[in-house]
Coordinates of C-alpha atoms and ligand atoms in Angstrom, one line a residue:
Chain A
M1 CA -14.5 -9.4 -22.2
F2 CA -11.0 -7.8 -21.8
V3 CA -9.7 -9.5 -25.0
D4 CA -12.6 -8.0 -27.0
F5 CA -11.9 -4.6 -25.5
F6 CA -8.3 -4.6 -26.6
N7 CA -8.9 -6.1 -30.0
E8 CA -11.6 -3.5 -30.7
L9 CA -9.2 -0.8 -29.5
L10 CA -6.7 -1.9 -32.1
N11 CA -9.5 -1.5 -34.6
G12 CA -10.0 2.1 -33.6
R13 CA -13.1 1.5 -31.4
L14 CA -13.3 2.2 -27.7
I15 CA -15.9 -0.2 -26.2
G16 CA -17.8 0.1 -23.0
L17 CA -21.0 -1.1 -21.4
K18 CA -24.1 1.2 -21.0
C19 CA -26.4 0.4 -18.1
L20 CA -30.0 0.0 -19.3
D21 CA -31.3 0.8 -15.8
C22 CA -29.4 3.9 -14.8
G23 CA -27.7 5.0 -18.0
T24 CA -24.1 4.9 -16.7
V25 CA -21.3 4.0 -19.1
T26 CA -18.7 1.6 -17.6
C27 CA -15.4 1.5 -19.4
P28 CA -13.3 -0.7 -19.6
P29 CA -16.1 -3.2 -19.4
K30 CA -17.0 -4.9 -16.1
S31 CA -19.5 -7.6 -15.2
T32 CA -21.6 -5.1 -13.2
C33 CA -22.6 -1.4 -13.7
D34 CA -20.0 0.9 -12.1
N35 CA -22.9 3.0 -10.6
C36 CA -25.9 0.7 -9.7
R37 CA -24.2 -2.7 -9.8
G38 CA -26.9 -3.9 -12.3
R39 CA -26.3 -6.5 -14.9
N40 CA -28.6 -5.1 -17.5
L41 CA -25.8 -3.9 -19.7
E42 CA -25.5 -3.1 -23.4
R43 CA -22.2 -3.0 -25.4
V44 CA -21.6 0.5 -26.8
E45 CA -18.9 2.4 -28.7
L46 CA -17.6 5.5 -26.9
S47 CA -16.5 8.7 -28.7
G48 CA -12.9 8.1 -27.7
Y49 CA -12.4 11.6 -26.5
G50 CA -11.6 12.8 -23.0
R51 CA -9.3 15.0 -20.9
V52 CA -6.1 14.3 -18.9
V53 CA -6.8 14.2 -15.1
S54 CA -3.3 13.1 -14.0
Y55 CA -0.1 11.8 -15.4
T56 CA 3.5 10.7 -14.5
V57 CA 6.7 10.3 -16.4
T58 CA 8.0 6.8 -15.6
Y59 CA 11.8 6.4 -15.5
V60 CA 12.1 3.1 -13.7
A61 CA 10.1 0.3 -15.4
P62 CA 9.1 -3.2 -14.3
M63 CA 10.8 -6.3 -15.8
G64 CA 9.6 -6.6 -19.4
Y65 CA 9.0 -2.9 -19.8
E66 CA 12.5 -1.5 -19.5
K67 CA 13.1 -0.8 -23.1
E68 CA 10.1 1.6 -23.2
V69 CA 11.4 4.1 -20.6
P70 CA 10.9 7.0 -20.2
Y71 CA 7.1 6.8 -20.8
V72 CA 4.2 8.9 -19.7
V73 CA 1.3 7.0 -17.9
A74 CA -1.9 9.0 -17.7
L75 CA -5.4 8.9 -16.2
V76 CA -8.0 10.2 -18.6
E77 CA -11.6 11.1 -17.9
L78 CA -13.6 10.2 -21.0
D79 CA -16.4 12.4 -22.2
E80 CA -19.0 9.7 -21.3
G81 CA -17.7 9.7 -17.6
P82 CA -15.4 6.7 -17.0
W83 CA -11.7 7.1 -16.3
I84 CA -9.1 4.9 -18.0
V85 CA -5.4 4.4 -17.7
G86 CA -3.1 4.6 -20.7
R87 CA -0.1 6.3 -22.1
L88 CA 0.1 9.9 -23.2
D89 CA 1.6 10.3 -26.6
V90 CA 3.7 13.3 -25.8
D91 CA 7.4 14.3 -25.6
V92 CA 8.7 13.6 -22.1
E93 CA 10.4 17.0 -21.8
K94 CA 7.1 18.7 -22.6
A95 CA 5.3 16.5 -20.0
E96 CA 7.8 17.6 -17.4
R97 CA 7.8 21.3 -18.4
E98 CA 4.1 22.0 -18.8
N99 CA 1.1 21.1 -16.8
L100 CA -0.9 18.9 -19.2
I101 CA -3.9 18.4 -16.9
G102 CA -7.1 19.3 -18.5
R103 CA -5.8 18.8 -22.1
R104 CA -8.1 17.2 -24.6
V105 CA -7.1 13.8 -25.9
R106 CA -8.3 11.1 -28.3
V107 CA -7.8 7.4 -27.5
Y108 CA -6.3 4.8 -29.8
G109 CA -4.8 1.4 -29.3
K110 CA -1.1 0.4 -29.8
E111 CA 0.4 -3.0 -29.6
F112 CA 3.5 -3.6 -27.5
Q113 CA 5.7 -6.7 -27.0
G114 CA 4.1 -9.2 -24.7
E115 CA 5.6 -10.1 -21.3
M116 CA 5.6 -13.3 -19.2
F117 CA 2.8 -12.4 -16.8
Y118 CA 0.4 -10.6 -19.0
P119 CA -2.7 -12.7 -19.9
M120 CA -2.7 -11.9 -23.6
E121 CA -0.1 -12.8 -26.1
K122 CA -0.1 -9.2 -27.4
R123 CA -0.1 -6.3 -25.0
V124 CA -2.4 -3.5 -26.2
V125 CA -2.1 -0.1 -24.5
P126 CA -4.7 2.7 -24.7
M127 CA -2.7 5.7 -26.1
F128 CA -3.8 9.3 -25.7
E129 CA -3.1 11.6 -28.6
M130 CA -3.5 15.3 -27.8
V131 CA -6.0 17.1 -29.9
Chain B
M1 CA -7.7 -10.5 22.1
V2 CA -4.3 -9.4 23.3
V3 CA -0.8 -9.3 21.8
M4 CA 1.9 -11.3 23.7
G5 CA 5.4 -11.4 22.3
V6 CA 6.5 -9.6 19.2
G7 CA 9.5 -10.1 16.8
Q8 CA 11.1 -8.5 13.8
T9 CA 14.2 -9.2 11.9
E10 CA 16.5 -6.5 10.8
F11 CA 15.1 -5.0 7.6
G12 CA 17.4 -4.8 4.6
S13 CA 19.1 -7.5 2.7
H14 CA 18.9 -11.2 3.5
P15 CA 20.0 -13.1 0.4
D16 CA 21.5 -15.9 2.6
K17 CA 18.2 -16.9 4.1
S18 CA 15.2 -18.7 2.6
L19 CA 11.7 -17.3 3.3
P20 CA 11.0 -19.9 6.1
E21 CA 14.5 -19.3 7.6
L22 CA 14.0 -15.6 7.6
F23 CA 10.6 -15.9 9.2
A24 CA 12.0 -18.2 11.9
Q25 CA 14.3 -15.3 13.1
A26 CA 11.3 -13.1 13.7
F27 CA 9.3 -15.9 15.3
F28 CA 12.0 -16.8 17.8
E29 CA 12.0 -13.2 19.2
A30 CA 8.2 -13.2 19.5
F31 CA 8.1 -16.7 21.0
D32 CA 10.9 -16.1 23.5
S33 CA 9.1 -13.1 24.9
S34 CA 5.6 -14.8 25.2
N35 CA 6.3 -17.3 28.0
I36 CA 4.4 -20.1 26.2
E37 CA 5.1 -23.6 25.2
L38 CA 5.6 -24.3 21.5
N39 CA 2.7 -26.8 21.4
E40 CA 0.3 -24.1 22.8
I41 CA 0.4 -22.4 19.3
E42 CA -2.7 -23.7 17.6
A43 CA -2.4 -22.0 14.2
I44 CA -0.2 -19.9 12.0
Y45 CA -1.5 -17.0 9.9
L46 CA 1.3 -16.0 7.5
G47 CA 1.4 -12.9 5.2
N48 CA 3.4 -13.2 2.0
F49 CA 2.9 -11.3 -1.2
V50 CA 5.1 -12.7 -4.0
G51 CA 7.2 -15.6 -2.7
E52 CA 6.5 -17.5 -6.0
I53 CA 8.1 -14.6 -8.0
T54 CA 11.0 -13.6 -5.7
D55 CA 12.0 -17.1 -4.4
G56 CA 10.0 -19.5 -6.6
S57 CA 8.1 -20.5 -3.5
A58 CA 4.4 -20.6 -2.7
N59 CA 2.3 -22.6 -0.3
L60 CA 4.5 -21.3 2.5
G61 CA 2.2 -22.3 5.5
G62 CA 3.5 -25.8 5.9
F63 CA 7.2 -24.9 5.2
V64 CA 7.1 -22.2 7.8
A65 CA 5.4 -24.4 10.3
D66 CA 7.9 -27.1 9.9
E67 CA 10.9 -24.7 10.0
I68 CA 9.9 -23.5 13.4
G69 CA 9.0 -26.9 14.8
L70 CA 5.3 -26.8 14.3
S71 CA 4.6 -29.2 11.5
G72 CA 1.1 -30.5 11.7
V73 CA -0.4 -27.2 13.0
Q74 CA -2.9 -25.4 10.8
A75 CA -0.9 -23.0 8.8
M76 CA -2.3 -20.5 6.2
R77 CA -0.7 -18.1 3.8
Y78 CA -2.6 -14.8 3.3
E79 CA -2.0 -12.6 0.2
S80 CA -3.3 -9.1 0.0
A81 CA -0.2 -7.3 -1.4
C82 CA 1.3 -4.9 1.1
C83 CA -1.6 -5.6 3.5
S84 CA -1.0 -9.4 3.6
S85 CA 0.1 -9.8 7.2
A86 CA -2.4 -7.1 8.4
V87 CA -5.2 -9.2 6.8
A88 CA -3.6 -12.3 8.5
F89 CA -3.8 -10.4 11.8
K90 CA -7.5 -9.5 11.3
E91 CA -8.3 -13.2 10.4
A92 CA -6.5 -14.3 13.6
Y93 CA -8.4 -11.7 15.5
L94 CA -11.7 -13.2 14.3
A95 CA -10.7 -16.7 15.3
V96 CA -9.4 -15.8 18.7
K97 CA -12.3 -13.4 19.5
H98 CA -14.8 -16.1 18.6
G99 CA -13.1 -18.7 20.8
I100 CA -11.9 -21.0 18.0
Y101 CA -8.3 -20.6 19.1
D102 CA -6.7 -19.5 22.4
C103 CA -3.2 -18.7 21.0
V104 CA -2.0 -18.3 17.5
L105 CA 1.1 -17.0 15.6
V106 CA 0.7 -14.2 13.0
G107 CA 3.4 -12.8 10.9
G108 CA 4.8 -12.2 7.5
V109 CA 7.9 -12.6 5.4
E110 CA 9.1 -11.1 2.1
K111 CA 12.4 -10.9 0.1
L112 CA 12.0 -8.1 -2.4
K113 CA 15.5 -6.5 -2.0
S114 CA 17.2 -9.8 -3.0
A115 CA 15.0 -10.1 -6.0
G116 CA 16.5 -6.9 -7.6
T117 CA 14.7 -3.7 -8.7
S118 CA 13.5 -5.0 -12.1
I119 CA 11.9 -8.2 -10.9
G120 CA 10.8 -6.5 -7.7
T121 CA 9.0 -3.7 -9.6
R122 CA 7.2 -6.2 -11.8
A123 CA 6.3 -8.4 -8.7
L124 CA 4.8 -5.3 -7.0
A125 CA 2.9 -4.4 -10.2
T126 CA 1.0 -7.7 -9.8
A127 CA -1.0 -5.8 -7.2
L128 CA -2.4 -3.5 -9.9
D129 CA -5.3 -4.3 -12.2
G130 CA -3.9 -7.3 -14.1
V131 CA -5.3 -6.4 -17.5
Y132 CA -6.2 -2.7 -17.6
E133 CA -3.4 -1.1 -15.6
V134 CA -0.3 -3.2 -15.7
N135 CA -0.3 -3.2 -19.5
T136 CA 0.5 0.5 -19.5
G137 CA 3.8 0.0 -17.6
L138 CA 2.2 1.6 -14.5
T139 CA 4.2 0.9 -11.4
F140 CA 3.5 1.6 -7.7
P141 CA 5.6 4.8 -7.6
G142 CA 3.6 5.6 -10.8
V143 CA 0.2 5.1 -8.9
F144 CA 1.2 7.5 -6.2
A145 CA 2.7 10.0 -8.6
L146 CA -0.7 10.0 -10.3
V147 CA -2.3 10.5 -6.9
A148 CA 0.1 13.3 -6.0
R149 CA -0.8 15.3 -9.1
L150 CA -4.5 14.6 -8.4
Y151 CA -4.0 15.9 -4.8
S152 CA -2.4 19.0 -6.1
E153 CA -5.2 19.7 -8.6
T154 CA -8.0 18.7 -6.2
Y155 CA -6.9 20.9 -3.3
G156 CA -5.3 23.8 -5.3
I157 CA -1.9 23.3 -3.8
S158 CA 0.8 23.9 -6.4
L159 CA 2.9 20.9 -7.4
E160 CA 6.0 22.8 -6.2
E161 CA 4.5 23.4 -2.7
L162 CA 3.2 19.8 -2.5
R163 CA 6.6 18.4 -3.3
E164 CA 8.1 20.4 -0.5
C165 CA 5.4 19.2 1.9
M166 CA 6.0 15.6 0.8
A167 CA 9.8 16.0 1.3
H168 CA 9.0 16.6 5.0
V169 CA 7.5 13.1 5.2
S170 CA 10.7 11.7 3.9
I171 CA 12.9 13.9 6.2
K172 CA 10.9 12.9 9.3
N173 CA 10.6 9.2 8.6
H174 CA 14.3 8.9 7.7
R175 CA 15.2 10.8 10.8
F176 CA 13.4 8.1 12.9
G177 CA 14.6 5.3 10.7
A178 CA 18.2 6.3 11.1
K179 CA 17.8 5.8 14.9
N180 CA 16.0 2.4 14.6
P181 CA 18.6 -0.5 14.8
K182 CA 16.2 -2.7 12.9
A183 CA 15.6 -0.3 10.1
Q184 CA 17.0 -0.7 6.6
F185 CA 18.5 2.8 6.8
Y186 CA 19.8 2.6 10.4
N187 CA 22.5 5.2 10.8
K188 CA 21.8 6.5 7.3
L189 CA 19.9 9.5 5.8
G190 CA 19.0 10.8 9.2
N191 CA 19.7 14.4 8.3
L192 CA 18.0 15.1 5.0
K193 CA 17.1 18.5 3.7
V194 CA 14.2 19.4 1.4
E195 CA 16.6 19.9 -1.5
D196 CA 18.0 16.4 -1.0
V197 CA 14.6 14.8 -1.5
L198 CA 13.7 17.1 -4.4
N199 CA 17.0 16.5 -6.2
S200 CA 17.4 12.8 -5.7
K201 CA 16.8 10.5 -8.7
M202 CA 13.5 10.9 -10.4
I203 CA 11.5 7.6 -10.4
C204 CA 8.0 8.6 -11.5
S205 CA 7.6 12.3 -11.6
P206 CA 6.9 14.1 -9.3
L207 CA 8.2 11.3 -7.0
T208 CA 12.0 10.9 -6.5
L209 CA 13.8 8.0 -5.0
L210 CA 13.6 9.7 -1.5
D211 CA 9.8 9.9 -1.9
C212 CA 9.8 6.1 -2.1
C213 CA 10.2 3.3 0.4
P214 CA 12.9 0.9 -0.5
M215 CA 12.8 -2.7 -1.6
T216 CA 13.3 -4.8 1.5
D217 CA 13.9 -8.3 2.8
G218 CA 12.5 -8.9 6.2
A219 CA 10.1 -10.7 8.5
S220 CA 7.9 -10.0 11.5
A221 CA 5.9 -12.1 13.9
V222 CA 3.4 -11.6 16.8
I223 CA 1.9 -14.1 19.2
V224 CA -1.8 -13.2 19.9
A225 CA -4.1 -14.9 22.4
S226 CA -7.3 -14.6 24.4
E227 CA -7.1 -12.4 27.5
E228 CA -7.7 -15.5 29.6
F229 CA -4.8 -17.4 28.1
A230 CA -2.4 -14.4 28.2
K231 CA -3.1 -13.2 31.8
E232 CA -1.4 -16.2 33.4
R233 CA 1.7 -15.8 31.3
I234 CA 2.6 -12.2 30.7
D235 CA 2.5 -9.0 32.7
E236 CA 1.9 -6.4 29.9
P237 CA -0.7 -7.7 27.5
I238 CA -1.5 -5.1 24.8
Y239 CA -5.2 -5.1 24.0
V240 CA -6.5 -5.2 20.5
R241 CA -9.3 -2.7 20.8
G242 CA -10.4 -2.1 17.2
V243 CA -9.9 -3.8 13.9
G244 CA -11.3 -2.6 10.5
Q245 CA -11.0 -3.7 6.9
S246 CA -12.3 -2.5 3.6
S247 CA -11.7 -2.9 -0.2
A248 CA -11.8 -1.1 -3.5
G249 CA -11.4 -1.9 -7.2
S250 CA -8.9 -0.6 -9.7
L251 CA -7.4 2.9 -9.4
F252 CA -9.3 4.3 -12.4
R253 CA -12.6 3.0 -11.1
Q254 CA -12.2 5.1 -7.9
K255 CA -11.9 8.2 -10.0
R256 CA -11.4 11.5 -8.1
E257 CA -12.3 9.8 -4.9
V258 CA -8.9 8.1 -5.0
V259 CA -7.3 11.1 -3.2
K260 CA -9.8 10.6 -0.3
A261 CA -8.8 6.9 0.1
L262 CA -12.4 6.0 0.9
P263 CA -11.8 2.4 1.8
R264 CA -9.4 3.6 4.4
R265 CA -12.0 6.0 5.8
K266 CA -14.4 3.0 6.1
S267 CA -11.8 0.7 7.7
S268 CA -10.6 3.3 10.2
E269 CA -14.2 4.2 11.2
M270 CA -14.8 0.5 11.8
A271 CA -11.8 0.4 14.1
Y272 CA -12.7 3.6 15.9
K273 CA -16.2 2.4 16.5
M274 CA -15.1 -1.0 17.8
A275 CA -12.6 0.7 20.1
G276 CA -15.1 3.4 21.2
M277 CA -12.5 6.0 20.3
S278 CA -12.0 8.8 17.9
P279 CA -8.9 10.2 16.1
K280 CA -8.1 12.5 19.1
D281 CA -7.7 9.4 21.4
I282 CA -4.8 8.1 19.3
D283 CA -1.3 9.1 20.6
V284 CA 0.8 7.6 17.8
A285 CA 0.0 6.2 14.3
F286 CA 2.0 3.9 12.2
V287 CA 0.6 4.5 8.7
H288 CA 1.3 3.1 5.3
D289 CA 3.9 5.6 3.9
C290 CA 5.0 3.5 0.9
F291 CA 5.5 6.9 -0.7
T292 CA 5.5 10.4 0.9
I293 CA 2.1 11.4 -0.6
A294 CA 0.7 8.1 0.8
E295 CA 1.3 9.2 4.4
I296 CA -0.4 12.5 3.8
I297 CA -3.6 11.0 2.3
A298 CA -3.6 8.2 5.0
L299 CA -3.6 10.8 7.8
E300 CA -6.5 12.6 6.2
A301 CA -8.6 9.5 5.5
M302 CA -8.0 8.3 9.1
G303 CA -9.4 11.6 10.4
F304 CA -6.3 13.2 11.9
F305 CA -6.6 16.1 9.4
E306 CA -9.3 17.4 7.1
Y307 CA -9.1 16.4 3.5
G308 CA -6.6 18.7 1.7
E309 CA -4.9 19.8 4.9
G310 CA -2.5 16.9 5.5
A311 CA 0.3 18.2 3.3
R312 CA 0.7 21.6 5.0
A313 CA 0.1 20.0 8.4
T314 CA 3.1 17.7 7.7
A315 CA 5.3 20.6 6.6
E316 CA 4.3 22.5 9.8
G317 CA 5.6 19.6 11.9
L318 CA 2.1 18.5 13.2
T319 CA 3.0 14.8 12.5
D320 CA 6.2 14.9 14.4
L321 CA 6.9 14.3 18.1
N322 CA 5.0 17.0 20.1
G323 CA 2.8 17.6 17.1
E324 CA -0.9 16.7 16.9
I325 CA -0.2 13.1 16.2
A326 CA 3.2 11.4 16.1
V327 CA 3.4 9.4 12.9
N328 CA 5.8 6.6 11.9
V329 CA 8.2 7.2 14.8
D330 CA 9.9 3.8 13.9
G331 CA 10.9 5.2 10.5
G332 CA 7.8 4.0 8.7
L333 CA 8.1 2.1 5.4
I334 CA 10.3 4.9 4.0
G335 CA 12.9 4.8 6.8
K336 CA 12.5 1.3 8.2
G337 CA 11.9 -0.6 5.0
H338 CA 8.9 -2.3 3.4
P339 CA 9.1 -6.1 3.2
V340 CA 5.6 -6.1 1.7
G341 CA 4.0 -9.2 3.3
A342 CA 5.7 -8.6 6.6
T343 CA 4.8 -4.9 6.9
G344 CA 1.4 -5.2 8.7
T345 CA 2.7 -7.2 11.6
A346 CA 5.9 -5.1 11.6
Q347 CA 3.7 -2.1 12.3
I348 CA 2.1 -4.1 15.1
Y349 CA 5.6 -4.9 16.4
S350 CA 6.5 -1.2 16.6
A351 CA 3.1 -0.3 18.2
V352 CA 3.4 -3.0 20.9
K353 CA 7.1 -2.1 21.6
L354 CA 6.2 1.6 21.9
L355 CA 3.2 0.9 24.2
R356 CA 5.5 -1.2 26.4
N357 CA 8.2 1.5 26.4
E358 CA 10.6 -0.9 24.8
L359 CA 11.6 1.2 21.8
D360 CA 14.9 2.5 23.1
F361 CA 15.4 5.1 20.3
V362 CA 12.1 6.9 20.8
K363 CA 10.3 7.6 24.1
I364 CA 6.7 8.7 24.0
D365 CA 4.0 8.3 26.7
A366 CA 1.5 6.5 24.5
E367 CA -1.6 4.7 25.6
N368 CA -3.4 4.1 22.3
V369 CA -1.6 3.4 19.0
M370 CA -3.2 2.9 15.6
T371 CA -1.8 1.0 12.6
D372 CA -2.8 1.5 9.0
T373 CA -1.8 -0.9 6.2
L374 CA -2.6 -0.5 2.6
G375 CA -2.6 -3.2 -0.1
G376 CA -2.3 -2.2 -3.7
D377 CA -3.9 1.0 -5.1
F378 CA -6.4 1.0 -2.2
G379 CA -7.6 -2.5 -2.9
T380 CA -7.2 -3.7 0.7
L381 CA -7.1 -1.6 3.8
V382 CA -6.7 -2.7 7.4
N383 CA -6.6 -0.5 10.5
V384 CA -5.9 -1.8 14.0
I385 CA -6.1 0.1 17.4
L386 CA -3.9 -1.2 20.2
S387 CA -4.0 0.0 23.8
V388 CA -2.5 -0.6 27.2
H389 CA -6.1 -0.4 28.5
R390 CA -8.6 -3.2 28.4
R391 CA -11.4 -0.6 27.8
Ligands
ZN401 ZN1 -26.5 1.2 -13.7

């Protein structure tokens, strides 16, 4: 399921699961509905739009990510309801200077170098582009 | 169930000791103050988070048992990130309460300082969602930085004001840590000012180095037993009055509720109910201050302050000695250090020592003490209430 999610993200599609019982969209996908725990789920494509709810500029990275610092990790609330984690595609100085919470973003996928513990050969990160 | 002897190594740097060797140091202190025979220990519940990454060593139960002379005894490793030994303590509680064992050893050991910051940070990140969070380069300072901004937005406290409130957590906990001979920062950083915290190195904005607990090597151990077993052997049993545990999924699935730490509310309510107590019955709390903001949200979820009021309460000194609730008077994770898998039973160590009036560096008349241990981004929560009173 997660491999499909990231491969589709690289193809420009944000995939989630819509619950046929309660209508909730769960994204990224999970084996049960995030709201009612049901298993009656249908694969759907989300709009890819949302807004920033929190973010942090990371200066000290884990092993395997050091070359990427500083980078901005963000939590985004998608228009369909789910929250996802990714990276905000923004100048670090701007992220420190301005309050970017509430800004509209569009999600796309970007491939980064793999690392020893990650369970996919390629490491795909949801990127948030400000719109 | 009661706690008999307790032990803790000095927290800091122990590159010269293997994980079993380091644990043995904590065990000996606990054993020597329990007035029991070695063969009376029926099982070992050991917390360890990332021995396979830091020391290339997993399956620690047997190695630890053999190191302390107990080869053959049932020995189990528990892994729940920073909550590992707290979960081990809860499991031991279940076994003793239900009469399966009369006397067992619980503890934890970790060597994150010796692993170095880069490996240590990656090892800690294994407690995040393994596919949907870790890939972004999110770290634990990063998680709590996200939570800090959410706290600021949710409760309408400006980030500037919140950062000052958070600085007071660091100032207080370092002040206690500097007095604790077993703390990583013993005799250090005891006199911080708000500006020192705000101006120290930025790790994950808005959290600076002094908003974060350090990487730590260390071990802790406690001997627990049935009341019947303990009463013939020690004079000051500490009663385990309440134990609660809860869980949650990935950070992003918790959405805005993350600032309310709902699994912690659930586990602390379980503990209060079992103990027949409420937050106002607790004299001292040892809470999971892995980061300054973490202490603030812990105190709110445990019911010591209303949601959104913990930050200002901290800045006003209500979490200090003579405040409403004395918090982390052993230095907490920030001042004492955070050897992840050993932290839960290290909090129990401080709680028991305090209740016995054996913490030389801080004297408080306490009858009921509560611990709070968090694993991951609210994935695992354990709360324990300890008391000098049987009921
Ligand atoms: Zn549903």
